[in-house]
C-alpha positions as CSV (number, residue, x, y, z in Angstrom):
1,M,118.0,-23.7,39.1
2,D,119.8,-21.1,41.2
3,G,118.5,-17.5,41.5
4,L,114.9,-18.5,40.9
5,S,113.4,-18.0,44.3
6,L,111.6,-14.8,45.1
7,P,112.8,-12.8,48.2
8,K,110.8,-13.9,51.2
9,D,109.1,-10.6,52.1
10,A,108.9,-9.2,48.5
11,L,105.6,-8.1,47.0
12,F,104.6,-7.8,43.3
13,L,102.0,-5.4,42.0
14,G,99.9,-6.0,38.8
15,F,97.5,-3.6,37.2
16,D,94.8,-4.1,34.6
17,S,93.8,-1.0,32.7
18,S,90.7,-2.3,30.9
19,T,87.8,-0.7,29.1
20,Q,85.6,0.0,32.1
21,S,88.0,0.0,35.1
22,L,91.5,-0.1,36.5
23,K,92.2,-3.0,38.8
24,A,95.2,-3.8,41.0
25,T,96.4,-7.0,42.6
26,V,99.3,-7.5,45.0
27,L,101.0,-10.9,45.3
28,D,103.4,-12.1,48.0
29,S,106.5,-14.3,47.3
30,S,104.3,-17.4,47.7
31,L,102.1,-16.0,44.9
32,N,99.1,-15.5,47.1
33,I,97.0,-12.3,47.0
34,V,97.8,-9.7,49.7
35,S,95.5,-6.9,48.4
36,S,93.4,-5.8,45.5
37,E,91.5,-2.7,44.5
38,I,89.4,-1.5,41.6
39,V,88.3,1.9,40.2
40,H,85.2,1.9,38.0
41,F,85.5,4.7,35.4
42,D,81.8,5.5,34.9
43,S,80.8,5.7,38.6
44,E,84.0,6.8,40.3
45,L,85.3,9.2,37.7
46,P,81.9,10.6,36.5
47,H,83.3,13.9,35.4
48,Y,84.6,12.2,32.3
49,K,81.0,11.4,31.3
50,T,81.8,8.0,29.8
51,K,79.3,5.1,29.3
52,D,80.9,1.7,29.8
53,G,84.3,3.6,29.9
54,V,84.0,5.0,26.4
55,Y,82.6,7.7,24.2
56,R,80.5,6.6,21.2
57,D,80.8,9.4,18.6
58,P,77.3,10.0,17.1
59,S,78.8,12.0,14.3
60,I,81.3,9.4,12.9
61,N,80.0,5.9,12.3
62,G,81.9,3.4,14.4
63,R,84.2,5.9,16.2
64,I,84.7,4.8,19.8
65,V,87.3,6.5,22.0
66,S,88.2,7.0,25.7
67,P,89.5,10.1,27.4
68,T,93.3,9.6,27.9
69,L,93.4,11.7,31.1
70,M,90.8,9.3,32.7
71,W,93.4,6.6,32.8
72,V,95.9,8.9,34.5
73,D,93.3,9.9,37.0
74,A,92.4,6.3,37.8
75,L,96.1,5.5,38.5
76,D,96.2,8.3,41.0
77,L,93.1,7.1,42.7
78,I,93.9,3.4,42.9
79,L,97.4,4.0,44.3
80,K,95.9,6.3,47.0
81,R,93.4,3.6,47.9
82,L,96.1,0.9,48.1
83,K,98.2,3.2,50.3
84,D,95.2,4.1,52.5
85,S,94.2,0.5,53.0
86,K,97.5,-0.2,54.8
87,K,97.3,-3.8,53.9
88,F,100.9,-3.9,52.7
89,D,104.1,-1.8,52.8
90,F,104.9,-0.1,49.5
91,K,108.6,-0.3,50.3
92,K,108.3,-4.1,49.9
93,L,107.2,-3.9,46.3
94,A,110.0,-5.5,44.3
95,A,108.4,-5.2,40.8
96,V,105.3,-3.8,39.1
97,S,103.8,-4.8,35.8
98,G,100.5,-4.4,34.1
99,S,98.0,-5.2,31.4
100,G,96.3,-2.7,29.1
101,Q,93.3,-3.1,26.8
102,Q,94.7,-4.1,23.5
103,H,94.7,-1.8,20.4
104,G,94.1,1.5,22.2
105,S,96.6,4.2,21.3
106,V,97.9,7.4,23.1
107,Y,99.4,10.4,21.2
108,W,102.0,12.3,23.3
109,K,102.4,16.0,22.2
110,K,105.9,17.2,21.3
111,G,107.8,18.1,24.5
112,S,105.8,15.8,26.7
113,S,108.9,13.7,27.6
114,K,110.0,16.7,29.8
115,S,106.7,16.5,31.7
116,L,107.1,12.8,32.2
117,S,110.7,13.1,33.6
118,S,110.0,16.1,35.9
119,L,106.8,15.1,37.9
120,D,106.1,17.1,41.1
121,P,105.3,14.6,43.9
122,K,103.2,17.3,45.7
123,K,100.6,17.3,42.9
124,P,98.4,14.5,41.6
125,L,99.4,13.0,38.2
126,V,96.3,14.2,36.5
127,D,97.1,17.8,37.2
128,Q,100.4,17.4,35.4
129,F,99.3,15.9,32.1
130,G,96.4,18.2,31.0
131,E,98.5,19.5,28.0
132,A,100.5,16.4,27.4
133,F,98.6,14.9,24.5
134,S,98.1,16.0,20.9
135,T,94.6,14.5,21.0
136,K,92.9,14.0,24.3
137,E,90.8,11.1,23.1
138,S,92.3,7.6,22.6
139,P,90.9,5.3,19.8
140,I,90.3,1.9,21.5
141,W,89.7,-1.7,20.5
142,M,86.0,-1.1,20.0
143,D,86.6,1.6,17.3
144,S,85.4,0.5,13.8
145,S,85.8,3.8,12.0
146,T,88.9,2.7,10.0
147,T,87.2,0.6,7.3
148,Q,88.5,3.0,4.6
149,Q,92.1,2.8,5.9
150,S,92.4,-1.0,6.5
151,H,91.4,-3.7,8.9
152,E,89.2,-2.3,11.7
153,R,90.3,-1.8,15.4
154,Y,94.0,-2.4,14.9
155,T,96.3,0.4,16.0
156,G,98.1,0.7,12.7
157,P,94.9,1.7,10.8
158,Q,93.9,4.0,13.7
159,I,97.2,5.8,13.4
160,K,96.8,6.0,9.6
161,R,93.3,7.5,10.1
162,I,94.7,10.2,12.4
163,F,97.5,11.0,9.9
164,E,94.9,11.3,7.1
165,M,92.0,13.0,8.9
166,Q,93.9,15.0,11.5
167,P,97.4,15.7,10.1
168,Q,98.0,18.4,12.6
169,V,97.6,15.9,15.5
170,Y,100.0,13.5,13.9
171,N,102.6,16.1,13.1
172,N,102.4,17.4,16.7
173,T,102.9,13.9,18.1
174,E,106.4,12.9,19.3
175,R,105.5,9.4,20.6
176,V,102.6,7.0,20.0
177,S,102.0,4.6,22.9
178,L,99.7,1.6,23.3
179,V,97.6,1.7,26.5
180,S,100.0,-0.8,28.0
181,S,103.2,1.2,27.2
182,F,101.5,4.4,28.1
183,M,100.8,3.3,31.7
184,A,104.3,1.9,32.0
185,S,105.6,5.3,30.8
186,L,103.8,7.0,33.7
187,L,105.4,4.6,36.1
188,I,109.0,5.0,34.9
189,G,108.8,8.7,34.2
190,G,109.9,8.3,30.5
191,Y,108.7,6.6,27.3
192,A,108.4,2.9,27.8
193,C,108.9,0.4,24.9
194,I,106.0,-1.4,23.3
195,D,106.4,-5.1,24.1
196,H,106.5,-7.7,21.4
197,T,103.1,-9.3,22.3
198,D,101.0,-6.2,22.5
199,G,102.9,-4.7,19.6
200,A,101.9,-7.6,17.4
201,G,98.3,-6.5,17.8
202,M,99.0,-3.2,15.9
203,N,99.4,-4.8,12.4
204,L,102.7,-3.1,12.2
205,M,105.1,-5.8,13.4
206,D,106.9,-8.7,11.8
207,I,105.6,-11.3,14.2
208,K,108.2,-13.9,13.3
209,D,111.2,-11.6,13.6
210,R,109.7,-9.5,16.4
211,T,110.7,-6.3,14.7
212,W,108.7,-3.4,13.1
213,S,107.8,-4.1,9.5
214,K,109.3,-1.4,7.4
215,K,106.6,-1.9,4.7
216,A,103.7,-1.7,7.1
217,L,105.2,1.4,8.7
218,E,105.6,3.1,5.3
219,A,102.1,2.2,4.3
220,T,100.7,3.8,7.5
221,A,102.3,7.2,8.0
222,P,105.7,9.0,7.5
223,G,108.3,9.0,10.3
224,L,106.3,6.5,12.2
225,E,109.1,4.3,13.5
226,E,110.6,7.2,15.4
227,K,107.3,7.9,17.0
228,L,106.8,4.3,18.0
229,G,110.2,3.8,19.6
230,K,111.8,0.4,20.1
231,L,110.2,-3.0,20.8
232,A,111.0,-5.1,23.9
233,P,110.3,-8.6,25.1
234,A,107.4,-8.8,27.6
235,H,109.6,-10.1,30.4
236,A,112.1,-7.3,30.1
237,V,112.5,-4.4,32.6
238,A,111.1,-1.1,31.3
239,G,113.0,0.8,34.0
240,L,113.0,1.7,37.7
241,I,109.9,3.2,39.4
242,A,110.0,7.0,38.9
243,P,111.0,9.2,41.9
244,Y,107.5,10.7,41.8
245,F,106.1,7.4,43.2
246,V,108.9,6.9,45.7
247,D,108.2,10.3,47.2
248,R,104.4,10.3,46.9
249,F,103.6,6.7,47.8
250,Q,106.8,5.5,49.4
251,F,107.7,2.9,46.7
252,N,111.1,1.3,47.1
253,K,113.4,3.2,44.7
254,E,114.8,-0.1,43.5
255,C,111.3,-1.3,42.5
256,L,111.4,-2.6,38.9
257,V,108.8,-1.8,36.3
258,V,108.5,-4.8,34.0
259,Q,107.1,-4.2,30.5
260,W,103.3,-4.0,30.4
261,S,101.5,-6.0,27.8
262,G,97.9,-6.5,26.5
263,D,95.0,-7.7,28.7
264,N,94.5,-11.0,26.9
265,P,98.3,-11.9,27.0
266,N,98.2,-11.1,30.7
267,S,95.2,-13.3,31.2
268,L,97.1,-16.1,29.5
269,A,99.8,-15.7,32.1
270,G,97.2,-15.4,34.9
271,L,95.6,-18.6,33.8
272,T,99.0,-20.4,33.7
273,L,98.0,-21.5,30.2
274,N,101.1,-23.4,28.9
275,T,99.9,-26.6,27.3
276,P,98.9,-26.7,23.6
277,G,95.4,-28.3,23.5
278,D,94.0,-26.2,26.4
279,L,91.8,-23.2,25.6
280,A,91.0,-20.1,27.6
281,I,87.7,-18.3,27.3
282,S,87.6,-14.8,28.7
283,L,84.1,-13.4,29.3
284,G,84.3,-9.6,29.6
285,T,83.3,-6.5,27.8
286,S,84.6,-8.4,24.8
287,D,84.7,-12.2,24.7
288,T,87.9,-13.9,23.6
289,V,89.1,-17.4,23.1
290,F,92.8,-18.1,23.1
291,G,95.4,-20.8,23.3
292,I,99.1,-21.4,22.6
293,T,100.9,-23.0,19.7
294,M,104.5,-23.4,18.4
295,D,103.3,-22.7,14.8
296,H,103.0,-19.3,13.1
297,N,99.9,-19.2,10.8
298,P,98.4,-15.7,10.7
299,S,94.8,-15.4,9.4
300,L,92.4,-12.6,8.7
301,E,90.0,-14.1,11.1
302,G,92.1,-14.1,14.3
303,H,95.2,-12.8,16.1
304,V,98.6,-14.3,16.4
305,F,100.9,-12.8,19.0
306,P,104.3,-13.8,20.4
307,N,103.7,-15.8,23.6
308,P,104.0,-13.2,26.4
309,V,105.7,-15.7,28.8
310,D,107.8,-17.6,26.3
311,T,110.5,-16.5,23.9
312,K,109.6,-18.9,21.1
313,G,105.9,-19.9,20.8
314,Y,102.8,-17.9,19.9
315,M,99.5,-17.0,21.4
316,V,96.4,-17.4,19.1
317,M,93.2,-15.6,19.8
318,L,89.7,-14.8,18.4
319,C,87.9,-11.7,19.7
320,Y,84.2,-10.9,19.8
321,K,83.1,-7.3,20.5
322,N,79.6,-8.4,21.8
323,G,80.3,-9.9,25.1
324,S,79.1,-8.9,28.5
325,L,77.4,-5.7,27.4
326,T,75.2,-7.6,25.0
327,R,74.4,-10.2,27.7
328,E,73.5,-7.4,30.0
329,D,71.2,-5.8,27.4
330,I,69.3,-9.1,26.9
331,R,69.2,-9.6,30.7
332,D,67.7,-6.1,31.2
333,R,65.0,-6.7,28.5
334,C,64.1,-10.3,29.2
335,A,65.0,-11.1,32.8
336,D,64.0,-8.0,34.9
337,K,67.6,-6.9,35.1
338,S,68.3,-10.0,37.2
339,W,71.0,-12.6,36.6
340,D,69.0,-15.0,38.8
341,V,66.0,-14.7,36.5
342,F,68.3,-14.9,33.4
343,N,69.9,-18.1,34.7
344,Q,66.4,-19.6,35.5
345,S,65.3,-18.8,32.0
346,L,68.4,-20.3,30.4
347,K,67.7,-23.5,32.2
348,Q,64.0,-23.4,31.3
349,A,64.7,-23.4,27.6
350,P,66.1,-26.8,26.5
351,P,69.6,-27.2,24.9
352,L,69.4,-26.6,21.2
353,N,66.4,-24.3,22.0
354,G,63.9,-26.2,19.8
355,G,65.9,-25.1,16.8
356,K,65.9,-21.4,17.6
357,I,69.0,-19.5,16.6
358,G,69.9,-15.9,17.3
359,F,72.5,-13.4,16.3
360,Y,72.9,-10.5,18.7
361,Y,75.1,-7.5,17.9
362,K,74.7,-4.5,20.2
363,D,77.9,-3.1,18.6
364,H,79.5,-3.7,15.2
365,E,80.8,-7.2,15.5
366,I,84.4,-8.3,14.7
367,L,83.7,-11.9,14.1
368,P,81.7,-12.2,11.9
369,P,82.1,-8.6,10.5
370,L,78.4,-7.7,10.9
371,P,76.8,-4.3,11.8
372,I,74.6,-3.6,14.8
373,G,71.4,-5.6,14.7
374,Y,69.5,-8.7,16.1
375,H,68.5,-11.6,13.8
376,R,66.4,-14.6,14.9
377,Y,65.7,-17.8,13.0
378,I,63.8,-21.0,13.6
379,L,65.3,-24.2,12.1
380,E,62.4,-26.2,10.7
381,N,62.7,-30.0,11.0
382,F,65.9,-29.9,13.1
383,K,66.1,-33.0,15.3
384,G,69.9,-33.0,15.8
385,D,70.8,-36.1,13.9
386,S,71.0,-34.7,10.4
387,L,70.7,-31.5,8.4
388,D,68.7,-33.2,5.6
389,G,65.4,-31.4,5.1
390,V,66.3,-28.6,7.6
391,S,65.5,-25.1,6.6
392,E,65.5,-21.8,8.4
393,R,62.7,-19.2,8.8
394,E,63.4,-15.7,10.1
395,V,61.2,-14.4,12.9
396,K,60.9,-11.0,14.7
397,E,61.0,-12.2,18.3
398,F,61.4,-15.1,20.7
399,D,59.8,-15.6,24.1
400,P,62.1,-14.5,26.9
401,P,63.6,-17.9,27.9
402,S,64.2,-18.7,24.2
403,E,65.8,-15.3,23.6
404,I,68.2,-15.8,26.5
405,R,69.2,-19.3,25.3
406,A,69.5,-18.1,21.7
407,L,71.9,-15.4,22.9
408,I,74.1,-17.8,25.0
409,E,74.1,-20.6,22.5
410,G,74.6,-18.1,19.6
411,Q,77.7,-16.6,21.2
412,F,79.4,-19.9,22.1
413,V,78.3,-22.0,19.1
414,S,79.8,-19.2,16.9
415,M,82.9,-19.2,19.1
416,R,83.3,-22.9,18.6
417,G,82.8,-22.7,14.9
418,H,85.4,-19.9,14.4
419,A,87.8,-21.5,16.8
420,E,87.7,-24.8,14.8
421,R,88.1,-22.9,11.5
422,F,91.1,-21.1,12.9
423,G,92.8,-24.4,13.8
424,M,92.2,-24.4,17.5
425,P,91.9,-27.8,19.2
426,S,88.5,-29.6,18.9
427,P,87.5,-30.7,21.4
428,P,89.9,-28.9,23.7
429,K,91.7,-30.9,26.4
430,R,90.1,-28.4,28.9
431,I,88.7,-24.9,28.9
432,I,89.7,-22.4,31.5
433,A,87.1,-19.6,31.9
434,T,87.9,-16.1,33.2
435,G,86.4,-12.6,33.2
436,G,83.3,-11.3,35.0
437,A,80.8,-13.8,33.5
438,S,83.0,-16.8,34.5
439,A,81.3,-16.5,37.9
440,N,78.0,-17.6,36.2
441,H,77.9,-21.4,36.5
442,T,74.8,-21.7,34.3
443,I,76.7,-20.1,31.4
444,L,79.7,-22.3,32.0
445,T,77.6,-25.4,31.9
446,S,76.3,-24.4,28.4
447,I,79.9,-23.7,27.2
448,A,80.9,-27.3,28.4
449,S,78.1,-28.8,26.4
450,I,78.8,-26.8,23.3
451,F,82.5,-27.4,23.2
452,G,82.4,-30.9,24.6
453,S,85.1,-30.1,27.2
454,N,85.3,-29.8,31.0
455,V,85.4,-26.1,32.1
456,Y,87.7,-24.9,34.9
457,T,87.8,-21.5,36.7
458,V,90.6,-19.8,38.6
459,Q,90.0,-18.4,42.1
460,R,89.6,-14.8,40.8
461,P,87.8,-13.8,37.5
462,D,90.2,-10.8,37.0
463,S,93.0,-12.9,35.6
464,A,94.6,-10.0,33.7
465,S,95.7,-8.1,36.8
466,L,96.6,-11.4,38.5
467,G,98.7,-12.3,35.5
468,A,100.3,-8.9,35.5
469,A,101.4,-9.4,39.1
470,L,102.8,-12.8,38.2
471,R,104.6,-11.3,35.2
472,A,106.1,-8.7,37.5
473,A,107.6,-11.5,39.6
474,H,108.7,-13.3,36.4
475,G,110.4,-10.2,35.1
476,W,112.2,-9.8,38.5
477,V,113.5,-13.3,38.3
478,C,114.7,-13.0,34.7
479,E,116.4,-9.7,35.6
480,N,118.0,-11.3,38.7
481,K,119.1,-14.3,36.7
482,G,120.4,-12.3,33.8
483,S,118.6,-14.4,31.3
484,F,115.1,-15.7,30.4
485,V,113.6,-18.2,32.8
486,P,110.4,-20.2,32.0
487,I,107.6,-18.7,34.0
488,S,106.4,-22.1,35.2
489,Y,109.5,-22.3,37.5
490,L,107.7,-19.7,39.7
491,Y,104.9,-22.1,40.5
492,K,106.3,-25.5,39.6
493,D,104.9,-28.3,41.9
494,K,103.0,-25.8,44.1
495,L,100.3,-24.4,41.8
496,E,97.4,-25.4,44.0
497,K,99.0,-23.5,47.0
498,T,99.0,-20.3,45.0
499,A,96.3,-17.9,43.8
500,F,96.6,-19.6,40.4
501,G,95.1,-23.0,41.2
502,C,91.9,-23.9,39.2
503,K,89.0,-26.1,39.8
504,A,86.5,-28.0,37.5
505,V,83.1,-26.3,37.5
506,A,81.3,-27.9,34.6
507,T,82.1,-31.4,33.5
508,I,81.2,-33.5,30.5
509,T,80.2,-37.2,30.9
510,A,79.8,-40.0,28.4
511,Q,76.1,-39.4,28.3
512,D,76.7,-35.8,27.2
513,N,78.5,-36.9,24.0
514,E,75.2,-37.2,22.1
515,L,74.4,-33.5,22.9
516,V,77.9,-32.4,21.9
517,A,77.4,-34.2,18.5
518,K,74.1,-32.4,18.0
519,Y,75.7,-29.1,18.8
520,A,78.2,-29.8,16.0
521,L,75.3,-30.0,13.5
522,F,73.7,-26.9,15.1
523,M,77.0,-25.1,14.6
524,K,77.3,-26.1,11.0
525,K,73.8,-24.7,10.2
526,R,74.5,-21.5,12.2
527,M,77.7,-20.9,10.2
528,E,75.8,-21.3,7.0
529,I,73.3,-18.7,8.1
530,E,76.1,-16.4,9.3
531,N,77.9,-16.6,6.0
532,R,74.7,-15.5,4.2
533,L,74.3,-12.6,6.7
534,V,77.9,-11.5,6.0
535,Q,77.3,-11.7,2.2
536,R,74.1,-9.5,2.6
537,L,75.1,-7.1,5.4
538,G,78.9,-7.5,6.1
539,R,81.1,-4.5,6.3
């Protein structure tokens, strides 16, 4: 196909504005990494006084927010670092895109569009947005304070809560952005559209038609469609880079800003996930499992989004709030704050853990909908060949190795159970692991045994910023071609020569099949106990 090649010396920049940090990755036209940077919110922007990038409101149960200005400050800082590193020429950047933590929302005060369009390149961004927001704290994906309004965490119910509880904030808001469209707005110096994929995570969109749902908008708040603006495909161009960045950082004035999208959709792009039957597992602040399908079957249990790199299919995803932070909590309590000790303990306790099962929720969990709390059980008479005669007995504690294995098996046996219930492939053709904990080979070995599938990793665990840089290149090609082009054309027949090649790190052999079958029974019993916990404690 003509017009598909990237300019030889062109560069493509991808960001990932996540819960705890802002990352940046620069790719060359061969799709190899030229430069990368990261800003950790807690340690490098300590004046915002966040813990794990967020504020947990002690006065309102489940309310978790982040300071909006912190994200602006981080963009200033990371661009300065990229420029000071002198690893690449900003003038060669042909396109920029990004990934934002899903479900977070930003409330622009009336009149703020003027601030956006008249930025002074002599001043840092953060100095120009102090009065730009009608509320300075952004509800994020971890927030579970909207039980009264509707489904927790989604942006629609978050907006409804603000309209009901803080009507003056809602009335003083001229635009509601997602984290993704907010960061894109900064870069173009005007309000960017919400893209179809991230927009689907708001519970306000008709996923099939890729338009706002009038009924959902009316049920949320008056005049909301005007405040949300239009939707756009993920591969579309949001605009040109704003003059502010041309003057201050020497961007090329022709640099395209491709629509930002959510972090999980960008990970899907970064993992080059394009075959139904494959699953990706992202191990970060939250844990997610996702894949692609051509079918459209929404469920209360999981998410369905338009595929961010395709105009027809869908991305399906399950999300777990208790990911890395909960693993770190158990590591600190049971393994002397050492991953080496943690991994040794995980190996010390045998698979299936002698029938010990644990449920570990440091934060209110999404799936299953359970409150904060740790629950431990021992399965009496469990041998792995049948559930006949098996009963559970609740206990107060496990020894450290058993606690660690109960945590890891609990997280991923639950993930397998819910994934199968949601209609995801079982066993998957392959699993691609990403996120910070995908560097932990011991955890990946457990995942392979539980799911009965080989596990692969990509070169870099930060697939969201990598996927954003790839999407920047994809958006450039689509714009140059004048029509949508499948993203696979960018790396067709040369994947292993790019930053997107993956390798097998945990494999399943014929001898492992017996253990996989035992995990199926273990999973069935765990889901029974989980259902009883939800009936007793569920929100």
